[in-house]
Amino acid sequence: MADEEPVVAVEGEEEIVEGEEGALDEEEDDYVAAESGPEIKLFGKWSFDDIEIRDISLEDYIASKSDHATYLPHTAGRYQMKRFRKASCPIVERLACCLMRKGRNNGKKLMAVRIIQHTLEIIHLLTDKNPIQIVVDAIINSGPREDSTRVGGAGVVRRQAVDMSPFRRVNYALFLLATGAREASFRNLKTMAECLAEELINAARGSSNSYAIKKKDEIERVAKSNR
C-alpha cells in the first residue's frame, strides 16, 4: 500500500500539469488574437502605418510610427520627468502641446486637440494625402540645421556658428510652426485650425510663404555669416 500511494500522487500531478499547459496555450492564443486586433488610427481615421520619415537623422526623434500610434493626441504621459523622454511622445501630441502657448491658453489641451482634429481634416481636404505625413514633412523641413551661439567673456563676445542636434531641430520646428499659426490667426477672421493647416502645408512643400521656413532660412543665413 505504501508503494502504491506515490504512484497515485504522481498521476494526479501529471494531470494538473497537463491542465496548466492547456490553460497556457489558450492564454497564448488569446494574446495573439489581441495583437492582431483593429488597426489604431488617429481620431479613428488616419493610419500611422505608411508614415515615412525622409530624414534619417530625425527618425529617432519623430514618434510617428505604428509603435507610437494613438487614437487621440492626449496620452497624459509624464514626458517632462526625464531628459529626452519627450522624444517618445507622439509627434501630433507634441504639436498639440505647442498650441497651448501664451498665458490665456495654458492647460487647455482639449481645445488644442480639437484644433488639431480640425487641422488634419482641412489638410486632407486640400491635399488628399495622409495629414500625419504632411505634419512629419513640415517638421523635417522647418528645423534649422545650423545656429549661432555667443562665445567669449570679459566683455569680448562674438557669435559662433554651431550645428544643431536632431532633437533640438524637432523642438525648434514645432515651436516655429505653432508660432506662425498663432500669429496668422491673431485678429483674423481665419480660425486657428485653418491657419495651422495652411502653415503645415506650406512648410511641407518648402514654400517661403510659411513663417517657419522663413525663420529657418534666416537662422541658417545668420549662422553661415558667423562661421
XYZ file of N, CA and C in Angstrom:
681
model
N 0.840 -1.211 0.000
C 0.000 0.000 0.000
C 0.874 1.259 0.000
N 2.003 1.214 0.777
C 2.891 2.373 0.878
C 3.528 2.684 -0.456
N 3.773 1.593 -1.274
C 4.382 1.819 -2.588
C 3.394 2.383 -3.584
N 2.108 2.064 -3.455
C 1.107 2.490 -4.435
C 0.758 3.972 -4.304
N 0.818 4.541 -3.067
C 0.373 5.918 -2.834
C 1.146 6.960 -3.654
N 2.489 6.898 -3.699
C 3.212 7.881 -4.506
C 2.822 7.831 -5.984
N 2.506 6.635 -6.487
C 2.127 6.499 -7.903
C 0.869 7.298 -8.176
N -0.120 7.186 -7.271
C -1.374 7.930 -7.428
C -1.100 9.429 -7.405
N -0.215 9.858 -6.467
C 0.121 11.282 -6.348
C 0.777 11.780 -7.625
N 1.696 11.013 -8.174
C 2.399 11.406 -9.399
C 1.423 11.531 -10.548
N 0.504 10.549 -10.659
C -0.506 10.615 -11.729
C -1.343 11.883 -11.615
N -1.734 12.211 -10.381
C -2.521 13.413 -10.147
C -1.761 14.671 -10.547
N -0.453 14.709 -10.228
C 0.383 15.865 -10.583
C 0.460 16.022 -12.091
N 0.631 14.874 -12.786
C 0.701 14.919 -14.258
C -0.572 15.510 -14.841
N -1.705 15.102 -14.283
C -2.989 15.626 -14.761
C -3.059 17.141 -14.568
N -2.566 17.602 -13.396
C -2.593 19.044 -13.107
C -1.719 19.796 -14.098
N -0.505 19.251 -14.344
C 0.425 19.891 -15.269
C -0.176 19.974 -16.658
N -0.808 18.884 -17.098
C -1.446 18.888 -18.423
C -2.528 19.962 -18.499
N -3.311 20.086 -17.423
C -4.362 21.110 -17.386
C -3.779 22.513 -17.455
N -2.636 22.740 -16.736
C -1.989 24.061 -16.761
C -1.474 24.390 -18.149
N -0.873 23.368 -18.804
C -0.358 23.582 -20.164
C -1.484 23.989 -21.113
N -2.636 23.314 -20.963
C -3.788 23.659 -21.816
C -4.237 25.090 -21.588
N -4.251 25.515 -20.307
C -4.652 26.889 -19.976
C -3.669 27.899 -20.557
N -2.344 27.581 -20.476
C -1.321 28.473 -21.033
C -1.474 28.613 -22.539
N -1.738 27.492 -23.209
C -1.944 27.530 -24.669
C -3.114 28.440 -25.031
N -4.192 28.319 -24.248
C -5.365 29.164 -24.504
C -5.024 30.640 -24.314
N -4.241 30.953 -23.243
C -3.840 32.345 -22.980
C -2.995 32.899 -24.124
N -2.064 32.063 -24.636
C -1.214 32.495 -25.748
C -2.062 32.791 -26.984
N -3.046 31.905 -27.242
C -3.952 32.126 -28.382
C -4.698 33.447 -28.241
N -5.161 33.722 -27.004
C -5.878 34.981 -26.754
C -4.963 36.175 -26.987
N -3.695 36.042 -26.542
C -2.726 37.141 -26.672
C -2.455 37.439 -28.147
N -2.274 36.391 -28.935
C -2.044 36.561 -30.381
C -3.244 37.223 -31.024
N -4.455 36.790 -30.616
C -5.675 37.375 -31.176
C -5.774 38.855 -30.822
N -5.359 39.212 -29.596
C -5.400 40.618 -29.170
C -4.410 41.447 -29.979
N -3.223 40.866 -30.262
C -2.212 41.604 -31.026
C -2.712 41.944 -32.423
N -3.366 40.985 -33.045
C -3.866 41.209 -34.399
C -5.275 41.802 -34.344
N -5.456 42.805 -33.511
C -6.746 43.469 -33.369
C -6.926 44.562 -34.396
N -7.898 45.440 -34.166
C -8.127 46.522 -35.130
C -6.953 47.495 -35.179
N -6.706 48.053 -36.333
C -5.592 48.990 -36.506
C -5.881 50.283 -35.749
N -4.842 50.811 -35.065
C -5.003 52.056 -34.310
C -4.851 53.227 -35.279
N -5.881 54.057 -35.353
C -5.845 55.215 -36.251
C -6.106 56.486 -35.449
N -5.412 57.549 -35.798
C -5.592 58.823 -35.115
C -6.984 59.368 -35.407
N -7.739 59.672 -34.356
C -9.136 60.123 -34.459
C -9.993 59.108 -35.228
N -9.552 57.831 -35.253
C -10.296 56.789 -35.953
C -10.243 56.899 -37.461
N -9.350 57.747 -38.009
C -9.315 57.991 -39.457
C -7.942 57.813 -40.082
N -6.908 58.369 -39.422
C -5.608 58.498 -40.092
C -4.647 57.417 -39.607
N -4.140 56.627 -40.552
C -3.272 55.496 -40.225
C -1.828 55.951 -39.996
N -1.146 55.246 -39.074
C 0.273 55.519 -38.798
C 1.199 54.590 -39.585
N 0.630 53.581 -40.267
C 1.456 52.526 -40.866
C 2.338 53.009 -42.010
N 1.788 53.854 -42.874
C 2.516 54.231 -44.091
C 3.280 55.546 -43.937
N 3.529 55.982 -42.686
C 4.248 57.245 -42.462
C 5.732 57.037 -42.757
N 6.301 57.934 -43.532
C 7.706 57.831 -43.921
C 8.457 59.063 -43.418
N 9.575 58.827 -42.703
C 10.429 59.925 -42.238
C 11.625 59.999 -43.186
N 11.632 61.027 -44.028
C 12.607 61.081 -45.122
C 14.000 61.531 -44.684
N 14.115 62.077 -43.473
C 15.421 62.492 -42.945
C 15.880 61.448 -41.927
N 16.945 60.724 -42.263
C 17.370 59.594 -41.412
C 17.813 60.059 -40.023
N 18.305 61.293 -39.910
C 18.793 61.773 -38.610
C 17.656 62.056 -37.630
N 16.441 62.243 -38.142
C 15.314 62.589 -37.260
C 14.417 61.392 -36.936
N 14.783 60.196 -37.429
C 13.914 59.029 -37.244
C 13.657 58.716 -35.769
N 14.684 58.895 -34.927
C 14.543 58.549 -33.503
C 13.823 59.632 -32.707
N 13.575 60.791 -33.311
C 13.021 61.922 -32.560
C 11.631 62.336 -33.033
N 11.147 61.738 -34.130
C 9.774 61.997 -34.575
C 8.983 60.706 -34.360
N 8.212 60.664 -33.267
C 7.486 59.441 -32.884
C 6.172 59.359 -33.665
N 6.259 58.834 -34.892
C 5.054 58.772 -35.726
C 4.831 57.392 -36.327
N 5.655 56.413 -35.948
C 5.493 55.061 -36.489
C 4.385 54.336 -35.727
N 4.084 53.104 -36.173
C 2.935 52.385 -35.616
C 3.109 52.035 -34.132
N 4.382 51.947 -33.618
C 4.557 51.643 -32.192
C 4.219 52.843 -31.314
N 4.061 54.035 -31.915
C 3.622 55.219 -31.166
C 2.201 55.627 -31.581
N 1.469 54.704 -32.178
C 0.121 55.012 -32.667
C -0.843 55.222 -31.498
N -1.673 56.250 -31.605
C -2.683 56.522 -30.572
C -3.989 56.937 -31.250
N -5.079 56.740 -30.539
C -6.380 57.183 -31.063
C -6.542 58.694 -30.921
N -5.935 59.254 -29.868
C -6.043 60.692 -29.609
C -4.658 61.255 -29.278
N -4.369 62.514 -29.639
C -3.097 63.113 -29.230
C -3.179 63.601 -27.784
N -3.573 62.699 -26.893
C -3.752 63.057 -25.477
C -3.483 61.802 -24.646
N -2.195 61.491 -24.406
C -1.844 60.250 -23.707
C -1.663 60.446 -22.209
N -1.602 61.708 -21.758
C -1.403 62.014 -20.331
C -0.122 61.383 -19.794
N 0.893 61.242 -20.661
C 2.183 60.703 -20.232
C 3.018 61.783 -19.565
N 3.920 61.376 -18.644
C 4.755 62.352 -17.928
C 6.109 62.454 -18.634
N 6.099 63.041 -19.812
C 7.295 63.055 -20.656
C 8.330 64.072 -20.181
N 7.940 64.967 -19.280
C 8.863 66.006 -18.830
C 9.696 65.551 -17.631
N 9.439 64.351 -17.112
C 10.079 63.904 -15.875
C 11.560 63.587 -16.058
N 11.945 63.223 -17.271
C 13.325 62.825 -17.506
C 13.792 63.416 -18.829
N 15.069 63.749 -18.907
C 15.611 64.364 -20.106
C 15.473 63.423 -21.314
N 15.084 63.982 -22.442
C 14.922 63.264 -23.717
C 13.713 62.330 -23.750
N 12.964 62.221 -22.659
C 11.816 61.309 -22.686
C 10.737 61.805 -23.647
N 10.667 63.120 -23.838
C 9.610 63.651 -24.712
C 9.831 63.267 -26.172
N 11.011 62.716 -26.503
C 11.246 62.237 -27.865
C 10.319 61.066 -28.191
N 9.861 60.336 -27.162
C 8.960 59.197 -27.381
C 7.486 59.602 -27.334
N 7.211 60.886 -27.118
C 5.828 61.382 -27.131
C 5.347 61.441 -28.582
N 4.137 60.941 -28.886
C 3.640 61.002 -30.277
C 3.737 62.419 -30.838
N 4.224 62.535 -32.064
C 4.565 63.848 -32.622
C 3.334 64.760 -32.746
N 2.166 64.184 -33.005
C 0.948 65.012 -33.125
C 0.562 65.567 -31.757
N 0.815 64.786 -30.710
C 0.538 65.285 -29.355
C 1.500 66.413 -28.993
N 2.751 66.305 -29.428
C 3.715 67.378 -29.158
C 3.275 68.673 -29.839
N 2.735 68.544 -31.052
C 2.225 69.726 -31.745
C 1.048 70.330 -30.983
N 0.171 69.459 -30.455
C -0.974 69.937 -29.659
C -0.488 70.691 -28.421
N 0.564 70.170 -27.774
C 1.104 70.833 -26.576
C 1.703 72.195 -26.923
N 2.289 72.297 -28.137
C 2.878 73.582 -28.553
C 1.811 74.654 -28.791
N 0.576 74.228 -29.034
C -0.504 75.205 -29.258
C -0.964 75.845 -27.954
N -0.624 75.224 -26.810
C -1.072 75.756 -25.520
C -0.107 76.823 -25.017
N 0.207 77.771 -25.876
C 1.171 78.811 -25.508
C 0.456 80.121 -25.216
N 1.180 81.048 -24.600
C 0.660 82.303 -24.080
C -0.281 81.981 -22.919
N -0.253 82.827 -21.902
C -0.928 82.533 -20.646
C -2.379 82.136 -20.739
N -3.136 82.769 -21.632
C -4.587 82.502 -21.645
C -4.917 81.109 -22.173
N -3.945 80.448 -22.841
C -4.205 79.105 -23.375
C -3.564 77.996 -22.553
N -2.926 78.336 -21.453
C -2.235 77.333 -20.641
C -3.178 76.243 -20.158
N -2.803 74.981 -20.392
C -3.559 73.850 -19.854
C -4.800 73.481 -20.626
N -5.144 74.218 -21.677
C -6.386 73.929 -22.425
C -6.090 72.879 -23.510
N -5.796 71.662 -23.046
C -5.368 70.639 -24.007
C -6.528 70.117 -24.852
N -7.710 70.060 -24.287
C -8.867 69.591 -25.068
C -9.133 70.534 -26.236
N -8.950 71.823 -25.997
C -9.110 72.801 -27.075
C -8.032 72.577 -28.138
N -6.798 72.326 -27.689
C -5.694 72.088 -28.623
C -5.943 70.821 -29.444
N -6.468 69.779 -28.805
C -6.765 68.518 -29.510
C -7.846 68.750 -30.560
N -8.845 69.556 -30.201
C -9.920 69.843 -31.163
C -9.378 70.613 -32.360
N -8.487 71.581 -32.112
C -7.870 72.352 -33.203
C -7.079 71.414 -34.119
N -6.318 70.487 -33.516
C -5.521 69.529 -34.301
C -6.445 68.663 -35.167
N -7.563 68.227 -34.593
C -8.505 67.386 -35.347
C -9.040 68.128 -36.570
N -9.453 69.392 -36.382
C -9.963 70.190 -37.494
C -8.858 70.454 -38.520
N -7.637 70.682 -38.023
C -6.498 70.946 -38.912
C -6.243 69.756 -39.835
N -6.243 68.553 -39.256
C -5.980 67.350 -40.058
C -7.070 67.145 -41.114
N -8.312 67.446 -40.759
C -9.416 67.329 -41.725
C -9.195 68.295 -42.899
N -8.814 69.535 -42.583
C -8.599 70.554 -43.621
C -7.437 70.143 -44.523
N -6.342 69.651 -43.917
C -5.179 69.225 -44.703
C -5.569 68.107 -45.664
N -6.377 67.162 -45.170
C -6.797 66.043 -46.039
C -7.653 66.539 -47.207
N -8.529 67.503 -46.930
C -9.383 68.044 -47.997
C -8.551 68.791 -49.051
N -7.515 69.514 -48.603
C -6.725 70.334 -49.527
C -5.689 69.525 -50.304
N -5.127 68.482 -49.667
C -4.016 67.757 -50.310
C -4.380 66.339 -50.739
N -5.445 65.781 -50.158
C -5.869 64.406 -50.426
C -4.776 63.398 -50.047
N -3.962 63.744 -49.029
C -2.926 62.841 -48.525
C -3.175 62.582 -47.049
N -2.409 61.635 -46.493
C -2.491 61.376 -45.055
C -1.944 62.602 -44.315
N -2.774 63.300 -43.519
C -2.314 64.543 -42.879
C -1.155 64.340 -41.901
N -1.020 63.126 -41.333
C 0.107 62.885 -40.425
C 1.420 62.973 -41.205
N 1.413 62.492 -42.455
C 2.609 62.579 -43.294
C 2.961 64.039 -43.590
N 1.942 64.874 -43.802
C 2.172 66.310 -44.045
C 2.801 66.961 -42.819
N 2.307 66.598 -41.622
C 2.860 67.142 -40.378
C 4.333 66.748 -40.239
N 4.637 65.473 -40.502
C 6.024 64.989 -40.385
C 6.930 65.711 -41.385
N 6.468 65.860 -42.632
C 7.271 66.559 -43.656
C 7.506 68.015 -43.270
N 6.472 68.663 -42.714
C 6.588 70.063 -42.301
C 7.643 70.208 -41.204
N 7.664 69.277 -40.251
C 8.638 69.338 -39.151
C 10.054 69.115 -39.684
N 10.202 68.179 -40.616
C 11.527 67.905 -41.195
C 12.048 69.139 -41.935
N 11.170 69.823 -42.675
C 11.598 70.987 -43.470
C 11.806 72.243 -42.635
N 11.181 72.310 -41.445
C 11.179 73.564 -40.670
C 12.298 73.648 -39.632
N 12.982 72.542 -39.370
C 14.016 72.555 -38.339
C 15.334 73.095 -38.857
N 15.856 74.188 -38.281
C 17.155 74.726 -38.734
C 18.278 73.710 -38.476
N 19.212 73.610 -39.416
C 20.319 72.659 -39.269
C 21.553 73.299 -38.647
N 21.545 74.639 -38.582
C 22.699 75.361 -38.062
C 22.211 76.599 -37.317
N 22.892 76.946 -36.245
C 22.502 78.114 -35.454
C 23.777 78.816 -34.987
N 23.630 79.993 -34.427
C 24.807 80.703 -33.907
C 24.641 80.929 -32.409
N 25.755 80.843 -31.695
C 25.741 80.996 -30.240
C 26.767 82.048 -29.825
N 26.624 82.564 -28.609
C 27.561 83.585 -28.095
C 28.771 82.884 -27.488
N 29.953 83.297 -27.908
C 31.197 82.710 -27.403
C 32.093 83.830 -26.890
N 32.769 83.602 -25.764
C 33.713 84.593 -25.233
C 33.275 85.122 -23.885
N 34.125 85.930 -23.311
C 33.821 86.511 -21.999
C 34.667 87.752 -21.772
N 34.594 88.310 -20.579
C 35.350 89.506 -20.199
C 35.076 90.662 -21.151
N 33.815 90.792 -21.543
C 33.432 91.932 -22.388
C 33.616 91.701 -23.875
N 34.364 90.650 -24.263
C 34.553 90.361 -25.696
C 33.638 89.196 -26.063
N 32.561 89.507 -26.733
C 31.579 88.476 -27.096
C 31.422 88.456 -28.609
N 31.484 87.267 -29.187
C 31.236 87.146 -30.629
C 30.311 85.966 -30.881
N 29.751 85.938 -32.054
C 28.838 84.859 -32.435
C 29.629 83.767 -33.143
N 29.303 82.507 -32.829
C 29.976 81.375 -33.466
C 28.918 80.407 -33.999
N 29.055 79.991 -35.252
C 28.109 79.051 -35.848
C 28.313 77.656 -35.256
N 27.197 76.984 -34.950
C 27.263 75.615 -34.411
C 26.191 74.761 -35.102
N 26.464 73.459 -35.180
C 25.456 72.539 -35.714
C 24.362 72.333 -34.685
N 23.140 72.106 -35.169
C 22.016 71.893 -34.264
C 21.731 70.396 -34.162
N 21.513 69.911 -32.963
C 21.237 68.483 -32.775
C 19.860 68.141 -33.348
N 19.660 66.873 -33.767
C 18.361 66.497 -34.340
C 17.201 66.707 -33.370
N 17.453 66.490 -32.066
C 16.387 66.672 -31.070
C 15.950 68.135 -31.023
N 16.934 69.039 -31.013
C 16.614 70.474 -30.986
C 15.975 70.904 -32.295
N 16.353 70.289 -33.401
C 15.725 70.616 -34.685
C 14.221 70.365 -34.641
N 13.842 69.214 -34.079
C 12.406 68.880 -33.973
C 11.711 69.864 -33.031
N 12.329 70.146 -31.875
C 11.739 71.076 -30.903
C 11.533 72.463 -31.525
N 12.558 72.934 -32.237
C 12.506 74.275 -32.816
C 11.477 74.346 -33.937
N 11.392 73.258 -34.727
C 10.414 73.216 -35.821
C 8.990 73.303 -35.279
N 8.710 72.553 -34.210
C 7.371 72.595 -33.602
C 7.057 73.996 -33.085
N 8.056 74.627 -32.454
C 7.869 75.984 -31.927
C 7.571 76.966 -33.065
N 8.324 76.890 -34.163
C 8.134 77.829 -35.275
C 6.775 77.628 -35.958
N 6.377 76.364 -36.142
C 5.085 76.079 -36.788
C 3.927 76.611 -35.943
N 3.981 76.352 -34.633
C 2.903 76.807 -33.739
C 2.873 78.332 -33.662
N 4.055 78.956 -33.608
C 4.129 80.422 -33.527
C 3.580 81.055 -34.799
N 3.949 80.497 -35.952
C 3.460 81.023 -37.235
C 1.943 80.953 -37.340
N 1.376 79.824 -36.917
C -0.084 79.661 -36.972
C -0.772 80.622 -36.008
N -0.182 80.798 -34.816
C -0.792 81.685 -33.817
C -0.796 83.135 -34.302
N 0.329 83.556 -34.864
C 0.411 84.952 -35.336
C -0.508 85.191 -36.536
N -0.651 84.177 -37.388
C -1.514 84.325 -38.563
C -2.987 84.424 -38.172
N -3.382 83.714 -37.114
C -4.798 83.702 -36.731
C -5.171 84.841 -35.787
N -4.176 85.558 -35.243
C -4.458 86.614 -34.270
C -5.117 87.811 -34.966
N -6.257 88.234 -34.454
C -7.040 89.342 -35.032
C -7.337 89.102 -36.508
N -7.776 87.891 -36.793
C -8.052 87.494 -38.166
C -9.358 86.705 -38.191
N -10.058 86.773 -39.311
C -11.299 86.010 -39.432
C -11.021 84.513 -39.541
N -9.834 84.154 -40.017
C -9.480 82.738 -40.145
C -9.352 82.089 -38.768
N -9.805 80.846 -38.680
C -9.677 80.134 -37.406
C -8.243 79.632 -37.228
N -7.945 79.235 -36.009
C -6.612 78.695 -35.708
C -6.348 77.437 -36.535
N -7.368 76.589 -36.685
C -7.200 75.336 -37.439
C -6.852 75.616 -38.899
N -7.521 76.611 -39.487
C -7.252 76.961 -40.891
C -5.832 77.495 -41.062
N -5.416 78.351 -40.141
C -4.059 78.928 -40.215
C -2.992 77.860 -40.006
N -3.247 76.947 -39.071
C -2.270 75.877 -38.814
C -2.173 74.933 -40.008
N -3.317 74.630 -40.616
C -3.315 73.760 -41.795
C -2.522 74.400 -42.935
N -2.750 75.699 -43.138
C -2.035 76.426 -44.200
C -0.529 76.438 -43.932
N -0.159 76.689 -42.670
C 1.256 76.723 -42.277
C 1.923 75.367 -42.506
N 1.245 74.290 -42.103
C 1.816 72.949 -42.255
C 1.971 72.553 -43.723
N 0.965 72.876 -44.537
C 1.027 72.524 -45.963
C 2.173 73.280 -46.641
N 2.285 74.587 -46.360
C 3.369 75.388 -46.961
C 4.743 74.894 -46.506
N 4.831 74.547 -45.207
C 6.117 74.067 -44.690
C 6.481 72.709 -45.289
N 5.487 71.850 -45.469
C 5.740 70.519 -46.055
C 6.229 70.644 -47.497
N 5.737 71.681 -48.188
C 6.172 71.914 -49.578
C 7.508 72.655 -49.641
N 7.945 73.219 -48.522
C 9.171 74.022 -48.507
C 8.945 75.412 -49.053
N 7.696 75.881 -49.030
C 7.346 77.187 -49.588
C 7.767 78.308 -48.644
N 8.229 79.429 -49.212
C 8.634 80.572 -48.381
C 7.429 81.355 -47.864
N 6.213 80.944 -48.231
C 5.009 81.544 -47.632
C 4.841 81.103 -46.182
N 5.555 80.066 -45.785
C 5.463 79.553 -44.421
C 6.336 80.388 -43.481
N 5.789 80.765 -42.341
C 6.532 81.509 -41.310
C 7.737 80.691 -40.851
N 7.527 79.383 -40.629
C 8.595 78.520 -40.115
C 9.753 78.414 -41.098
N 9.444 78.290 -42.381
C 10.504 78.168 -43.398
C 11.297 79.472 -43.488
N 10.578 80.625 -43.433
C 11.268 81.925 -43.485
C 12.225 82.087 -42.299
N 11.750 81.729 -41.105
C 12.575 81.847 -39.904
C 13.776 80.899 -39.975
N 13.533 79.682 -40.448
C 14.617 78.705 -40.561
C 15.712 79.222 -41.499
N 15.298 79.761 -42.658
C 16.274 80.295 -43.617
C 17.063 81.458 -43.012
N 16.354 82.295 -42.246
C 17.011 83.447 -41.616
C 18.061 82.984 -40.597
N 17.700 81.989 -39.764
C 18.627 81.467 -38.746
C 19.862 80.860 -39.414
N 19.637 80.090 -40.481
C 20.764 79.448 -41.172
C 21.646 80.478 -41.883
N 21.027 81.554 -42.390
C 21.801 82.612 -43.064
C 22.703 83.343 -42.067
N 22.165 83.652 -40.881
C 22.948 84.314 -39.839
C 24.097 83.399 -39.389
N 23.797 82.102 -39.223
C 24.827 81.153 -38.799
C 25.944 81.050 -39.836
N 25.558 81.081 -41.115
C 26.555 80.976 -42.188
C 27.509 82.168 -42.159
N 26.987 83.351 -41.841
C 27.826 84.554 -41.805
C 28.737 84.569 -40.572
N 28.448 83.706 -39.577
C 29.245 83.678 -38.341
C 30.185 82.477 -38.266
N 30.385 81.808 -39.387
C 31.265 80.624 -39.375
C 32.696 81.009 -39.080
